[in-house]
CSV table of C-alpha atoms in Angstrom, one decimal:
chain,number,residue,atom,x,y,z
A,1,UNK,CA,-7.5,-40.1,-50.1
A,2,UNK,CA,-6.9,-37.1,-51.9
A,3,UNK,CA,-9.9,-35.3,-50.7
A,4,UNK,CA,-9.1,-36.3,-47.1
A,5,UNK,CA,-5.9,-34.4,-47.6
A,6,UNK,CA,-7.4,-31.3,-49.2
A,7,UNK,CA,-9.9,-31.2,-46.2
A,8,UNK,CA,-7.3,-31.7,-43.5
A,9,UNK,CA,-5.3,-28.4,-45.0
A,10,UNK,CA,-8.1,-26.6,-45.3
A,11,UNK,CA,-9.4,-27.6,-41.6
A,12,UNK,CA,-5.9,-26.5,-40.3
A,13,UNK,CA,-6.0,-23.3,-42.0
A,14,UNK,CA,-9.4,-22.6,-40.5
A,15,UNK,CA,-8.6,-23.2,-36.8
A,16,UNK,CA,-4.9,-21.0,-37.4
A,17,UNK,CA,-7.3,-18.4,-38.9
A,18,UNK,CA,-9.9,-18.6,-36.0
A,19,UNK,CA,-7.0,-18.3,-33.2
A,20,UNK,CA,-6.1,-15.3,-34.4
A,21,UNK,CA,-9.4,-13.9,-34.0
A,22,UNK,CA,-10.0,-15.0,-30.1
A,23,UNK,CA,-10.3,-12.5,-27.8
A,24,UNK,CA,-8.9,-12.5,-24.1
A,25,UNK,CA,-10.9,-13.6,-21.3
A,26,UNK,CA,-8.4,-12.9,-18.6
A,27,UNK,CA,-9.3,-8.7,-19.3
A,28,UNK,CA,-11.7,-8.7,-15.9
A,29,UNK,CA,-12.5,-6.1,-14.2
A,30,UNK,CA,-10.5,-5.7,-10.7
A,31,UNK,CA,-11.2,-3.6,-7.6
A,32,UNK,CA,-8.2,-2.6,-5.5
A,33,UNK,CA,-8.6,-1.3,-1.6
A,34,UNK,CA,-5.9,0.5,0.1
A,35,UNK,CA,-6.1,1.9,3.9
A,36,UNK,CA,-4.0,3.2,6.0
A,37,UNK,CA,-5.8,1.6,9.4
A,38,UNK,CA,-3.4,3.7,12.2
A,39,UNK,CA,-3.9,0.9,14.5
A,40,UNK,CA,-0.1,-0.1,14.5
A,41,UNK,CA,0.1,-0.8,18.4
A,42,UNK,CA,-1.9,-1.0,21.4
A,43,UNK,CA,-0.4,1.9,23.4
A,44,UNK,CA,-0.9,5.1,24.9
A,45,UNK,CA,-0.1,6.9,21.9
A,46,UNK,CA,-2.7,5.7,19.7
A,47,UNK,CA,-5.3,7.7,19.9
A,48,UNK,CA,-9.2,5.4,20.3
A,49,UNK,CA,-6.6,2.6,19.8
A,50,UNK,CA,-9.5,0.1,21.2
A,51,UNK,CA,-12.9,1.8,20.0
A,52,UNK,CA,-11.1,2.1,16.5
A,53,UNK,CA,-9.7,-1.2,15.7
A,54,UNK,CA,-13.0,-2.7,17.0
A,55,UNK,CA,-14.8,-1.3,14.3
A,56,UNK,CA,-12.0,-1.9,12.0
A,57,UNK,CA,-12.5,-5.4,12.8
A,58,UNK,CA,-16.2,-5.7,12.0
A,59,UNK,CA,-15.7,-3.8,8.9
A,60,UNK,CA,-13.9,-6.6,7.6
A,61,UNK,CA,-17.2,-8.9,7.3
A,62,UNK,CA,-19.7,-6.3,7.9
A,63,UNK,CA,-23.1,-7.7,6.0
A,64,UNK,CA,-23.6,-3.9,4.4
A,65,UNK,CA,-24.0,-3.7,0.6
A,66,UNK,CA,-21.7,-1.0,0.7
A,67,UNK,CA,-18.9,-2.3,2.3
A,68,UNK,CA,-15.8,-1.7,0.6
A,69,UNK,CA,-14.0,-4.6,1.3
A,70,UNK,CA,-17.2,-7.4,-0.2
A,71,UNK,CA,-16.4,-5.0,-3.9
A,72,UNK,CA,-12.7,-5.6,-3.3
A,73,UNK,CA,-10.4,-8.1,-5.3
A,74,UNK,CA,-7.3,-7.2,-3.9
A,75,UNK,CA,-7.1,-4.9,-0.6
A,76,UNK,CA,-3.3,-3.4,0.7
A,77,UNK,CA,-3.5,-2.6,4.5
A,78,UNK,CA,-1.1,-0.3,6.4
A,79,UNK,CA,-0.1,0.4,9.8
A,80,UNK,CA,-1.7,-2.9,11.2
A,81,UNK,CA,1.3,-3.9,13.0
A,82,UNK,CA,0.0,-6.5,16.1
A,83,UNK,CA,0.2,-10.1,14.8
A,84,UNK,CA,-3.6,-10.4,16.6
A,85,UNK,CA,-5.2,-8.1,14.5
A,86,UNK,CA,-3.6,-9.7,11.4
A,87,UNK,CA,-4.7,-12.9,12.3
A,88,UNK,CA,-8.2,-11.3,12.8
A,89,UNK,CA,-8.6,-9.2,9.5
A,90,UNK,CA,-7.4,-12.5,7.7
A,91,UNK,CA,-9.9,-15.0,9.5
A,92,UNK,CA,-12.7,-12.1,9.2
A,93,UNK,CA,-11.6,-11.5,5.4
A,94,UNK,CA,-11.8,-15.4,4.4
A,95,UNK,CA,-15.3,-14.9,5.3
A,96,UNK,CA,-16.3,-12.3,2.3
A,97,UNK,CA,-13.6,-14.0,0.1
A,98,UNK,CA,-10.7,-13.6,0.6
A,99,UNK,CA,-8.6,-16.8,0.6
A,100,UNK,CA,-5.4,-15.7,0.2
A,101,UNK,CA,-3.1,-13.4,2.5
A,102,UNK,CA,0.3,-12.4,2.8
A,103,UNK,CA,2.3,-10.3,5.4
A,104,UNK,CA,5.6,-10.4,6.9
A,105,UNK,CA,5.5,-11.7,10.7
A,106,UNK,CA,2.5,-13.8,9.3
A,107,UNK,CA,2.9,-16.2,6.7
A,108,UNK,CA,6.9,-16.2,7.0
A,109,UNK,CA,5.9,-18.2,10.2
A,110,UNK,CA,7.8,-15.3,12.7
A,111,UNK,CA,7.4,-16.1,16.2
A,112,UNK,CA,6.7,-13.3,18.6
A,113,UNK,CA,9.9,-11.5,20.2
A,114,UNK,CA,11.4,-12.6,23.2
A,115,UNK,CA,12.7,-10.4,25.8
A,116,UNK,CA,12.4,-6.6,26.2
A,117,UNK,CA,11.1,-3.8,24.0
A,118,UNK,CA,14.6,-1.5,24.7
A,119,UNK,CA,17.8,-3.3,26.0
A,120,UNK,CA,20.3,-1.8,28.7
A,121,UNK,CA,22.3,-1.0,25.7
A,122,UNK,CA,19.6,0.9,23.6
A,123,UNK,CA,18.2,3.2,26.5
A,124,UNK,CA,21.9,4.1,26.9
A,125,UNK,CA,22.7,4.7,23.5
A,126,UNK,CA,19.6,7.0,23.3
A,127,UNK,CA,19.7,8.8,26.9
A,128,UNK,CA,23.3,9.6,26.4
A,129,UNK,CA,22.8,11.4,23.2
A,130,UNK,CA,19.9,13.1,24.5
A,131,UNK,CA,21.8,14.5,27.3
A,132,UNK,CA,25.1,15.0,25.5
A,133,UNK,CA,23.5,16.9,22.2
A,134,UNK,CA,20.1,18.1,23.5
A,135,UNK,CA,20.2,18.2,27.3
A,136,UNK,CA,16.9,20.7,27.1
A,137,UNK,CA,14.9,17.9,25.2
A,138,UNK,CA,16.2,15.3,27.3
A,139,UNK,CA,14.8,17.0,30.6
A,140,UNK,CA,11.7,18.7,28.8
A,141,UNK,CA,8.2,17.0,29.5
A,142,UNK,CA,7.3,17.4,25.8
A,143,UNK,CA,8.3,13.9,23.7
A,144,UNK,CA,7.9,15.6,20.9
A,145,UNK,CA,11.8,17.7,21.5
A,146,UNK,CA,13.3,14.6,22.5
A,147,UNK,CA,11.7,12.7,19.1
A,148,UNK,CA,13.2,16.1,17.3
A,149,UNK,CA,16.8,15.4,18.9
A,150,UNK,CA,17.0,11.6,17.8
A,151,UNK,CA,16.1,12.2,14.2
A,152,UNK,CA,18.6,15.1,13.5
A,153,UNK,CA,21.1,15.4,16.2
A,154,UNK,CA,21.4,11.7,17.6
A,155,UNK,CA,20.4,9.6,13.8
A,156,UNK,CA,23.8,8.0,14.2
A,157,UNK,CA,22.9,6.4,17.5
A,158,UNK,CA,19.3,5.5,16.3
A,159,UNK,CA,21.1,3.3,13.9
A,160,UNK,CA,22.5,1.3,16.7
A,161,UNK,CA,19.7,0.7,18.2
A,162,UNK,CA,17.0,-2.6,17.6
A,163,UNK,CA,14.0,-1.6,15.4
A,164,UNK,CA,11.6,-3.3,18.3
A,165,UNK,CA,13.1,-0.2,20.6
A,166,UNK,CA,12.4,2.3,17.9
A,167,UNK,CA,8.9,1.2,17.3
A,168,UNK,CA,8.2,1.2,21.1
A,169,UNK,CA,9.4,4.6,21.5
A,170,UNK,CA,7.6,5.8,19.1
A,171,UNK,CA,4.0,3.8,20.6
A,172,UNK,CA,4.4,5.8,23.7
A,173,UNK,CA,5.1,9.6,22.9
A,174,UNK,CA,4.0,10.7,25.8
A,175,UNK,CA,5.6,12.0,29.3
A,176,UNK,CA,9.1,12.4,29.4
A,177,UNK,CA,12.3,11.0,27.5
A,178,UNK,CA,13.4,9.3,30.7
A,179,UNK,CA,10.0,8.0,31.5
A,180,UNK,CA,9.7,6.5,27.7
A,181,UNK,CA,12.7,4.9,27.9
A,182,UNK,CA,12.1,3.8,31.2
A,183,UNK,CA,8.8,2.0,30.3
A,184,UNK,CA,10.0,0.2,26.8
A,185,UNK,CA,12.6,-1.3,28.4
A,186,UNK,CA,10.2,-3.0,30.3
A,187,UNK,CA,7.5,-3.9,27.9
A,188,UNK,CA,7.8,-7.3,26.1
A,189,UNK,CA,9.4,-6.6,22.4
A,190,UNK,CA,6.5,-8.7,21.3
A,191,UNK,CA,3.9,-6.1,21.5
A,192,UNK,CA,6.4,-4.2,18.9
A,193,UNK,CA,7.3,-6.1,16.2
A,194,UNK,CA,9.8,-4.8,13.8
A,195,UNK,CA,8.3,-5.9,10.9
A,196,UNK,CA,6.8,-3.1,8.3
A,197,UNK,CA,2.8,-3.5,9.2
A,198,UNK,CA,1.8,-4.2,5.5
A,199,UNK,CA,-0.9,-6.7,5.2
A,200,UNK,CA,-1.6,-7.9,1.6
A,201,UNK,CA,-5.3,-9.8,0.8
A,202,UNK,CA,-6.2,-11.2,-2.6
A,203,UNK,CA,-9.5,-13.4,-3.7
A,204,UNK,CA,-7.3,-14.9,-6.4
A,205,UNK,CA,-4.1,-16.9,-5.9
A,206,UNK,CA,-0.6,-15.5,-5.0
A,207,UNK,CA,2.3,-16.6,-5.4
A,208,UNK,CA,5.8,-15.7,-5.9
A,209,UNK,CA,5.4,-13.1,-2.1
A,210,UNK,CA,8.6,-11.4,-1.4
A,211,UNK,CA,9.1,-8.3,0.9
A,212,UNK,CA,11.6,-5.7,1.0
A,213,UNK,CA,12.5,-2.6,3.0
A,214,UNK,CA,13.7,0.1,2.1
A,215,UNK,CA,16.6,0.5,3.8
A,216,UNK,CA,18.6,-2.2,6.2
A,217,UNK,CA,19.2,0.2,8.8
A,218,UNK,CA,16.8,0.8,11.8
A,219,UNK,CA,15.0,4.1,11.3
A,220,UNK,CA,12.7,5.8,13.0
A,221,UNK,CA,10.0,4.8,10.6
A,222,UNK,CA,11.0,2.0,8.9
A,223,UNK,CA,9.0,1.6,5.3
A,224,UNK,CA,9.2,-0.6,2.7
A,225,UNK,CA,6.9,-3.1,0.4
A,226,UNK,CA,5.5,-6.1,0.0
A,227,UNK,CA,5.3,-7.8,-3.4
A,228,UNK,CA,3.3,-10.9,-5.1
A,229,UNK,CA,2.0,-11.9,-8.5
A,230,UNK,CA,-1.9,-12.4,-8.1
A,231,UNK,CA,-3.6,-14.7,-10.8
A,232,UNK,CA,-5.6,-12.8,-13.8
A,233,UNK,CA,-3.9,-9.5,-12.5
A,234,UNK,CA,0.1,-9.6,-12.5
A,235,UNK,CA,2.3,-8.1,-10.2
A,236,UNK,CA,0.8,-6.1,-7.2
A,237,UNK,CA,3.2,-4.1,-4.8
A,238,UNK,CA,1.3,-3.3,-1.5
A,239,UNK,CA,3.9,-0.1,0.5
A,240,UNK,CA,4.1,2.5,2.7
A,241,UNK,CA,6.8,5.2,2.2
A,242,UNK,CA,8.2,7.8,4.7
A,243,UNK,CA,6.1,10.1,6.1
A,244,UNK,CA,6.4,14.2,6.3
A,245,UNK,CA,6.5,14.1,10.8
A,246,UNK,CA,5.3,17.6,10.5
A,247,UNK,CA,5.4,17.3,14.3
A,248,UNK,CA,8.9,17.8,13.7
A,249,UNK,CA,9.6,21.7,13.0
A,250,UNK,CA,13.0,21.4,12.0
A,251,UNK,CA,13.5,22.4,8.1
A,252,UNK,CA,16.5,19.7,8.2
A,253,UNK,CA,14.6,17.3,9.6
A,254,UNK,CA,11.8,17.8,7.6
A,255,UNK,CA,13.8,18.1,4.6
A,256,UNK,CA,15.4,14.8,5.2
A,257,UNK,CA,12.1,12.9,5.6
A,258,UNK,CA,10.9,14.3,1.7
A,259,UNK,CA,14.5,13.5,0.3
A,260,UNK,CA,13.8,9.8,1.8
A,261,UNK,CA,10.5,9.7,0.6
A,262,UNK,CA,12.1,10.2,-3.1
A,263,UNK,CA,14.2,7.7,-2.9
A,264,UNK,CA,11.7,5.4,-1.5
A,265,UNK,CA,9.8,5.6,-4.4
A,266,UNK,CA,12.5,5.4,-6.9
A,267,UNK,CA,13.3,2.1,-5.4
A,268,UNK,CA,9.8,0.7,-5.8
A,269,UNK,CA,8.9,2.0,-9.2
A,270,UNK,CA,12.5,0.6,-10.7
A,271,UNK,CA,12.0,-2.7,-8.8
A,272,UNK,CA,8.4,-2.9,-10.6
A,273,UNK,CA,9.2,-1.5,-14.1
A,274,UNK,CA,7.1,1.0,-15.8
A,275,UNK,CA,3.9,-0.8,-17.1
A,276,UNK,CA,2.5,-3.9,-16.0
A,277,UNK,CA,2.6,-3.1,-12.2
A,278,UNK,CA,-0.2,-2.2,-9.6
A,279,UNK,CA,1.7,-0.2,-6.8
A,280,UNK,CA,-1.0,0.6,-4.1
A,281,UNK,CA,-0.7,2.2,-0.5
A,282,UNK,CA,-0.1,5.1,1.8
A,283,UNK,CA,2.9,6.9,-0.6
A,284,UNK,CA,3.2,10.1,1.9
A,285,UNK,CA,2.9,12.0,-1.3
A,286,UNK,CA,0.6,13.8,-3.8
A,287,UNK,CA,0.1,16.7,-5.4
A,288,UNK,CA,-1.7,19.4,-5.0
A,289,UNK,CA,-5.8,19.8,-6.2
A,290,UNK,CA,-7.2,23.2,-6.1
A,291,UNK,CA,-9.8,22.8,-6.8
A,292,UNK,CA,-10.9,20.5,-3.9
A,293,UNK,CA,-8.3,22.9,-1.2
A,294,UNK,CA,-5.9,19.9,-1.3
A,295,UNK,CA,-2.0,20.4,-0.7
A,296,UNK,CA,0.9,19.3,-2.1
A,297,UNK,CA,3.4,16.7,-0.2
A,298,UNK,CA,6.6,15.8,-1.0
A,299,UNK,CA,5.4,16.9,-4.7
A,300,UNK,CA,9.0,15.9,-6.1
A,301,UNK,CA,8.2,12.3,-5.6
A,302,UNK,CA,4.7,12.1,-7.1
A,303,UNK,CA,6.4,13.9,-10.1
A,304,UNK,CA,8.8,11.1,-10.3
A,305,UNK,CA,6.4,8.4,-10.4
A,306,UNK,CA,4.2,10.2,-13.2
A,307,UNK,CA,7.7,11.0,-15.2
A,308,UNK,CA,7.9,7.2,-15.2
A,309,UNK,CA,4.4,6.8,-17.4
A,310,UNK,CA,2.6,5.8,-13.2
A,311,UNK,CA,-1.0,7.9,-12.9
A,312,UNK,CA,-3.1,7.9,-10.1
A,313,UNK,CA,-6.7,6.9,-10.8
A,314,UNK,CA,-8.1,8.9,-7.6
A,315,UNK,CA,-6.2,12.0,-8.9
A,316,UNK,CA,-6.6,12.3,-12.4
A,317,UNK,CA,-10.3,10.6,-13.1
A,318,UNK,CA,-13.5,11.6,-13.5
A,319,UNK,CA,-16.3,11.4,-10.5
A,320,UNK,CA,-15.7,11.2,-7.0
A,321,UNK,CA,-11.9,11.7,-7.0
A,322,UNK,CA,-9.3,13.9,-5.8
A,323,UNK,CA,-10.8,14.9,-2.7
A,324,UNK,CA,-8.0,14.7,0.4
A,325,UNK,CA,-7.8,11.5,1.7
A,326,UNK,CA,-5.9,13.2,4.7
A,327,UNK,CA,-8.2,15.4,6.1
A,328,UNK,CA,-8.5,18.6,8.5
A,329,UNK,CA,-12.0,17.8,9.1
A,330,UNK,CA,-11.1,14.1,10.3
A,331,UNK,CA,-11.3,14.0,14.4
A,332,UNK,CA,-7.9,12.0,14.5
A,333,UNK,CA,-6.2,14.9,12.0
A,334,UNK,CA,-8.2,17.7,13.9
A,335,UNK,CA,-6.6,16.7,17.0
A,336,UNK,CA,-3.2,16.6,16.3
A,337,UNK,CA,-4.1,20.6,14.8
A,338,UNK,CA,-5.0,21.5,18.3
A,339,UNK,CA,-2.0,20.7,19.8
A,340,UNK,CA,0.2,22.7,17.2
A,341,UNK,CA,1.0,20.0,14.2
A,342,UNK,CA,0.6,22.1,11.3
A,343,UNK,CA,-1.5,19.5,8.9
A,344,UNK,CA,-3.3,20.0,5.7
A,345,UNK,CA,-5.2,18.9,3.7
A,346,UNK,CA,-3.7,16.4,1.5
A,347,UNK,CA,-3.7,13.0,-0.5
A,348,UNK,CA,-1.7,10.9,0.0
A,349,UNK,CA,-3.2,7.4,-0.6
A,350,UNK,CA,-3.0,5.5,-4.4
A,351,UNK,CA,-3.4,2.9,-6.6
A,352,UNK,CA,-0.8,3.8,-9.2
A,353,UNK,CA,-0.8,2.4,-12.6
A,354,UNK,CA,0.0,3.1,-16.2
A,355,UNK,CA,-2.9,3.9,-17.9
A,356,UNK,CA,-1.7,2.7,-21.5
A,357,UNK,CA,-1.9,-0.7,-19.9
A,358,UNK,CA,-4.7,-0.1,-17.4
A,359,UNK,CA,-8.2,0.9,-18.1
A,360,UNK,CA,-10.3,2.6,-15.5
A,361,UNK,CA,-13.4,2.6,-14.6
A,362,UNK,CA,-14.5,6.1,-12.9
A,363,UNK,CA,-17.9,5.4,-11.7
A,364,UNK,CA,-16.5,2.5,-9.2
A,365,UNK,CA,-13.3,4.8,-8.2
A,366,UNK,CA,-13.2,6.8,-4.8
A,367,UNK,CA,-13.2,7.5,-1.6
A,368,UNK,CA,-14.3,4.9,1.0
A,369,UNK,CA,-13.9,4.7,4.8
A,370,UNK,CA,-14.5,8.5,5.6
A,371,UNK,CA,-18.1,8.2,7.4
A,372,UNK,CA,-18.0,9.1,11.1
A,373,UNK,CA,-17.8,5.9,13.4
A,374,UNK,CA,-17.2,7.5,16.5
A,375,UNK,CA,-19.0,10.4,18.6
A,376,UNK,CA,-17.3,11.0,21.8
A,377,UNK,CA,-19.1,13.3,24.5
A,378,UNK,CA,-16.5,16.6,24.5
A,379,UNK,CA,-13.6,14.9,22.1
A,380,UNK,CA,-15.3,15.4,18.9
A,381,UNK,CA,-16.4,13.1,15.9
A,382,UNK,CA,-13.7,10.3,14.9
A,383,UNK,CA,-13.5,8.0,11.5
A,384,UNK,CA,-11.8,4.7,11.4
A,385,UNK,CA,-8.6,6.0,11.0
A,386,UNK,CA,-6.7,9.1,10.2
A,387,UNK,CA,-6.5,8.6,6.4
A,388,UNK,CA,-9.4,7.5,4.7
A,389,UNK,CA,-9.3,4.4,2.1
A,390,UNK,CA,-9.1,4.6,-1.9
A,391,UNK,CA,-11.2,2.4,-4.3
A,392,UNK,CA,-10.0,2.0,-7.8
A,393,UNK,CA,-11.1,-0.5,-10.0
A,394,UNK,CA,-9.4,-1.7,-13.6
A,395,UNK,CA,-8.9,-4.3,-16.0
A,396,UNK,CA,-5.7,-5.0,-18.6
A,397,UNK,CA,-6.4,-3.7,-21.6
A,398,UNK,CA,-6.8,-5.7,-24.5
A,399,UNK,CA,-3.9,-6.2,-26.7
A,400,UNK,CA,-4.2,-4.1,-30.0
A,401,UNK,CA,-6.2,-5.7,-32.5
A,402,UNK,CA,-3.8,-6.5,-36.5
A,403,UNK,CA,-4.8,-3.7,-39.1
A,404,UNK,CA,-6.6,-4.8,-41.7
A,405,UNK,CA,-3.7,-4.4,-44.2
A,406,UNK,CA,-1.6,-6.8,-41.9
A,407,UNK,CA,-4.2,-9.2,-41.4
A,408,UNK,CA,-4.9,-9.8,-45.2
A,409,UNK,CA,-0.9,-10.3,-45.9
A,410,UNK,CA,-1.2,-12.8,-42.5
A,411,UNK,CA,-4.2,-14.5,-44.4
A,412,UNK,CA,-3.0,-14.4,-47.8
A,413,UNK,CA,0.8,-16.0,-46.4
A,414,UNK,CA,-0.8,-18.6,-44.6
A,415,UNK,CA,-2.9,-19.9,-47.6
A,416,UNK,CA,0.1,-19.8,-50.2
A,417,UNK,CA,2.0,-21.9,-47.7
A,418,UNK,CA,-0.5,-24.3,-47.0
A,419,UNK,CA,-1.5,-24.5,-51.0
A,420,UNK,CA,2.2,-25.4,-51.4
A,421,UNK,CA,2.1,-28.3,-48.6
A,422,UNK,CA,-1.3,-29.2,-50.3
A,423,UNK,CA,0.2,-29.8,-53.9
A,424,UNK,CA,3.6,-31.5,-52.4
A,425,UNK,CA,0.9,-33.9,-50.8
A,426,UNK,CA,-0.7,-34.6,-53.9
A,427,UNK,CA,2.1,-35.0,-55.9
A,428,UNK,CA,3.3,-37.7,-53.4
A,429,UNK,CA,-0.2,-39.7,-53.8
């Protein structure tokens, strides 16, 4: 009986002393795809709208061995804001592994909008400002003056008006205030819906999906994130923040968009804490790479993000990074130069992490989606989109192992205390 004791210590102490030598088998390694597909709406003012979001589409499940999204594990998706072409990518996705999905206007179970794009109410609110504070944009041919007016002059009654409106006008920036206004208050609000155009796909589990804008009011571009704890991984936070409308050539203007963009991303990096987060998307940001000709953007915020111990992968690693991942020499990018938009290049696209709980692995982080896909007689070479993707691929790092030091006062603790049990057994025999 005694014996039997003795061994049943001694078989405890040995499984105490083994658990504290297993390792942890949830440190995989994890790819992360982020795009920026410019395919928000069907309209006149998406340039290739069709030709672009049909080979988009067969990306998705394309049989290539280089296809970005069969190396994916998790893939965040902006811009894509038609509820058929989310229904598509998710369908197409399931098909390379992708079981899980989440989006808002998807899986919240919205319906489509009823009624019209702009109400009476909007197209007054809008036409009367235009005439009242800029009477030259409101009878000028260009959208562009008109677009200027309602984010500087008229932002007051911008806020009064529905999102669906907002995103309509935006869709169709082309002909004449009047005539914009005109035709979104006869388009269904369907084919605009006001959600944020964030698409979220995972190959493992999610749960916990919440989403969030950044602000409650409607805006000319409304941003915000989309958030969900993905199994093996942790919390993932798929966004888009606001962009720099260089279009817009008023300092004010433009100095309004880069403050927003600040506090965008002071929201989402204190909503996900400073270390065990995966923030991925089109951040409107970066900073500027010499080396490579890339300019700075809204450099302030970037800054913010790295103050708060985030580093982007694509920026700072080794290989095939910090090339721009908006580019000059893209078709979509090239076009908007001719006409007088004053673009560089610039990146703007992350995964952002904290490398003291993230390890990277350089040889499978890039650039992906920046081949040419379309050549148009006498309108130049196109890619999929007007950013181009980033790749970055991690794992948790392993907790630190015990020194030796404290593992032999953890050993030699354990065995007095179990000794002690041991002889209080004994004695009781």
């Amino acid at each position: 009986m005694r014996l039997l004791v003795v061994l049943s210590v001694c078989s405890l102490a040995t499984v105490s002393l083994c658990r504290g030598q297993q390792g942890d088998g949830s440190s995989q390694w994890h790819n992360f795809l982020t795009f920026n597909t410019q395919i928000p709406f069907n309209t006149s003012g998406i340039s290739f709208y069709d030709q672009r979001r049909r080979e988009q589409m067969e990306a998705v499940n394309s049989t290539r061995a280089a296809n970005p999204w069969r190396n994916a594990d998790v893939v965040c998706l902006q811009e894509i804001g038609e509820l058929r072409d989310r229904a598509e990518v998710v369908s197409r996705a399931k098909q390379v592994g992708f079981q899980y999905a989440y989006g808002n206007g998807m899986l919240e179970g919205s319906s489509e909008l009823s009624g019209k794009a702009c109400l009476p109410a909007d197209v007054t609110a809008a036409s009367a400002c235009l005439g009242q504070k800029c009477p030259a944009a409101a009878a000028s041919t260009n959208p562009e003056d008109a677009l200027e007016c309602l984010l500087t002059l008229c932002s007051t009654a911008v806020e009064s008006v529905q999102q669906v409106c907002i995103n309509c006008m935006l869709g169709n920036l082309r002909g004449s205030p009047a005539a914009i206004l005109q035709k979104c208050g006869a388009i269904s609000a369907s084919e605009y819906p006001s959600n944020l155009q964030l698409l979220l796909l995972s190959k493992k589990p999610i749960s916990n999906p919440s989403i969030k804008s950044f602000t409650i009011k409607p805006r000319i571009v409304r941003r915000g994130y989309l958030k969900a704890d993905i199994q093996d991984i942790g919390a993932v936070y798929c966004t888009h923040l606001t962009p720099d409308l260089e279009r817009i050539n008023s300092s004010s203007a433009r100095t309004a968009q880069g403050e927003q963009n600040r506090q965008d991303m002071m929201m989402l990096v204190k909503e996900a804490g400073s270390s065990n987060a995966v923030l991925m998307g089109d951040f409107n940001t970066g900073p500027a790479v010499a080396a490579n000709s890339v300019a700075a953007l809204f450099p302030q915020s970037y800054d913010y993000a790295t103050s708060q111990g985030y580093s982007s992968p694509y920026v700072s690693g080794t290989g095939a990074v910090g090339r721009c991942t908006f580019s000059t020499s893209n078709g979509l990018v090239a076009e908007a130069i001719d006409i007088g938009t004053p673009y560089e290049n610039q990146i703007l696209d992350h995964v952002l992490v904290n490398p003291s709980r993230y390890e990277i692995n350089g040889s499978q982080t890039g650039r992906v989606f920046d081949e040419i896909v379309l050549v148009l007689d006498g309108n130049g070479n196109f890619s999929l989109s007007d950013h181009y993707g980033v790749t970055v691929t991690l794992r948790t790092r392993p907790a630190p192992s015990p020194s030796a030091s404290s593992r032999v006062i953890e050993v030699t603790s354990l065995l007095l205390s179990l000794s002690t049990a041991a002889s209080m057994l004994l004695c009781m025999m």
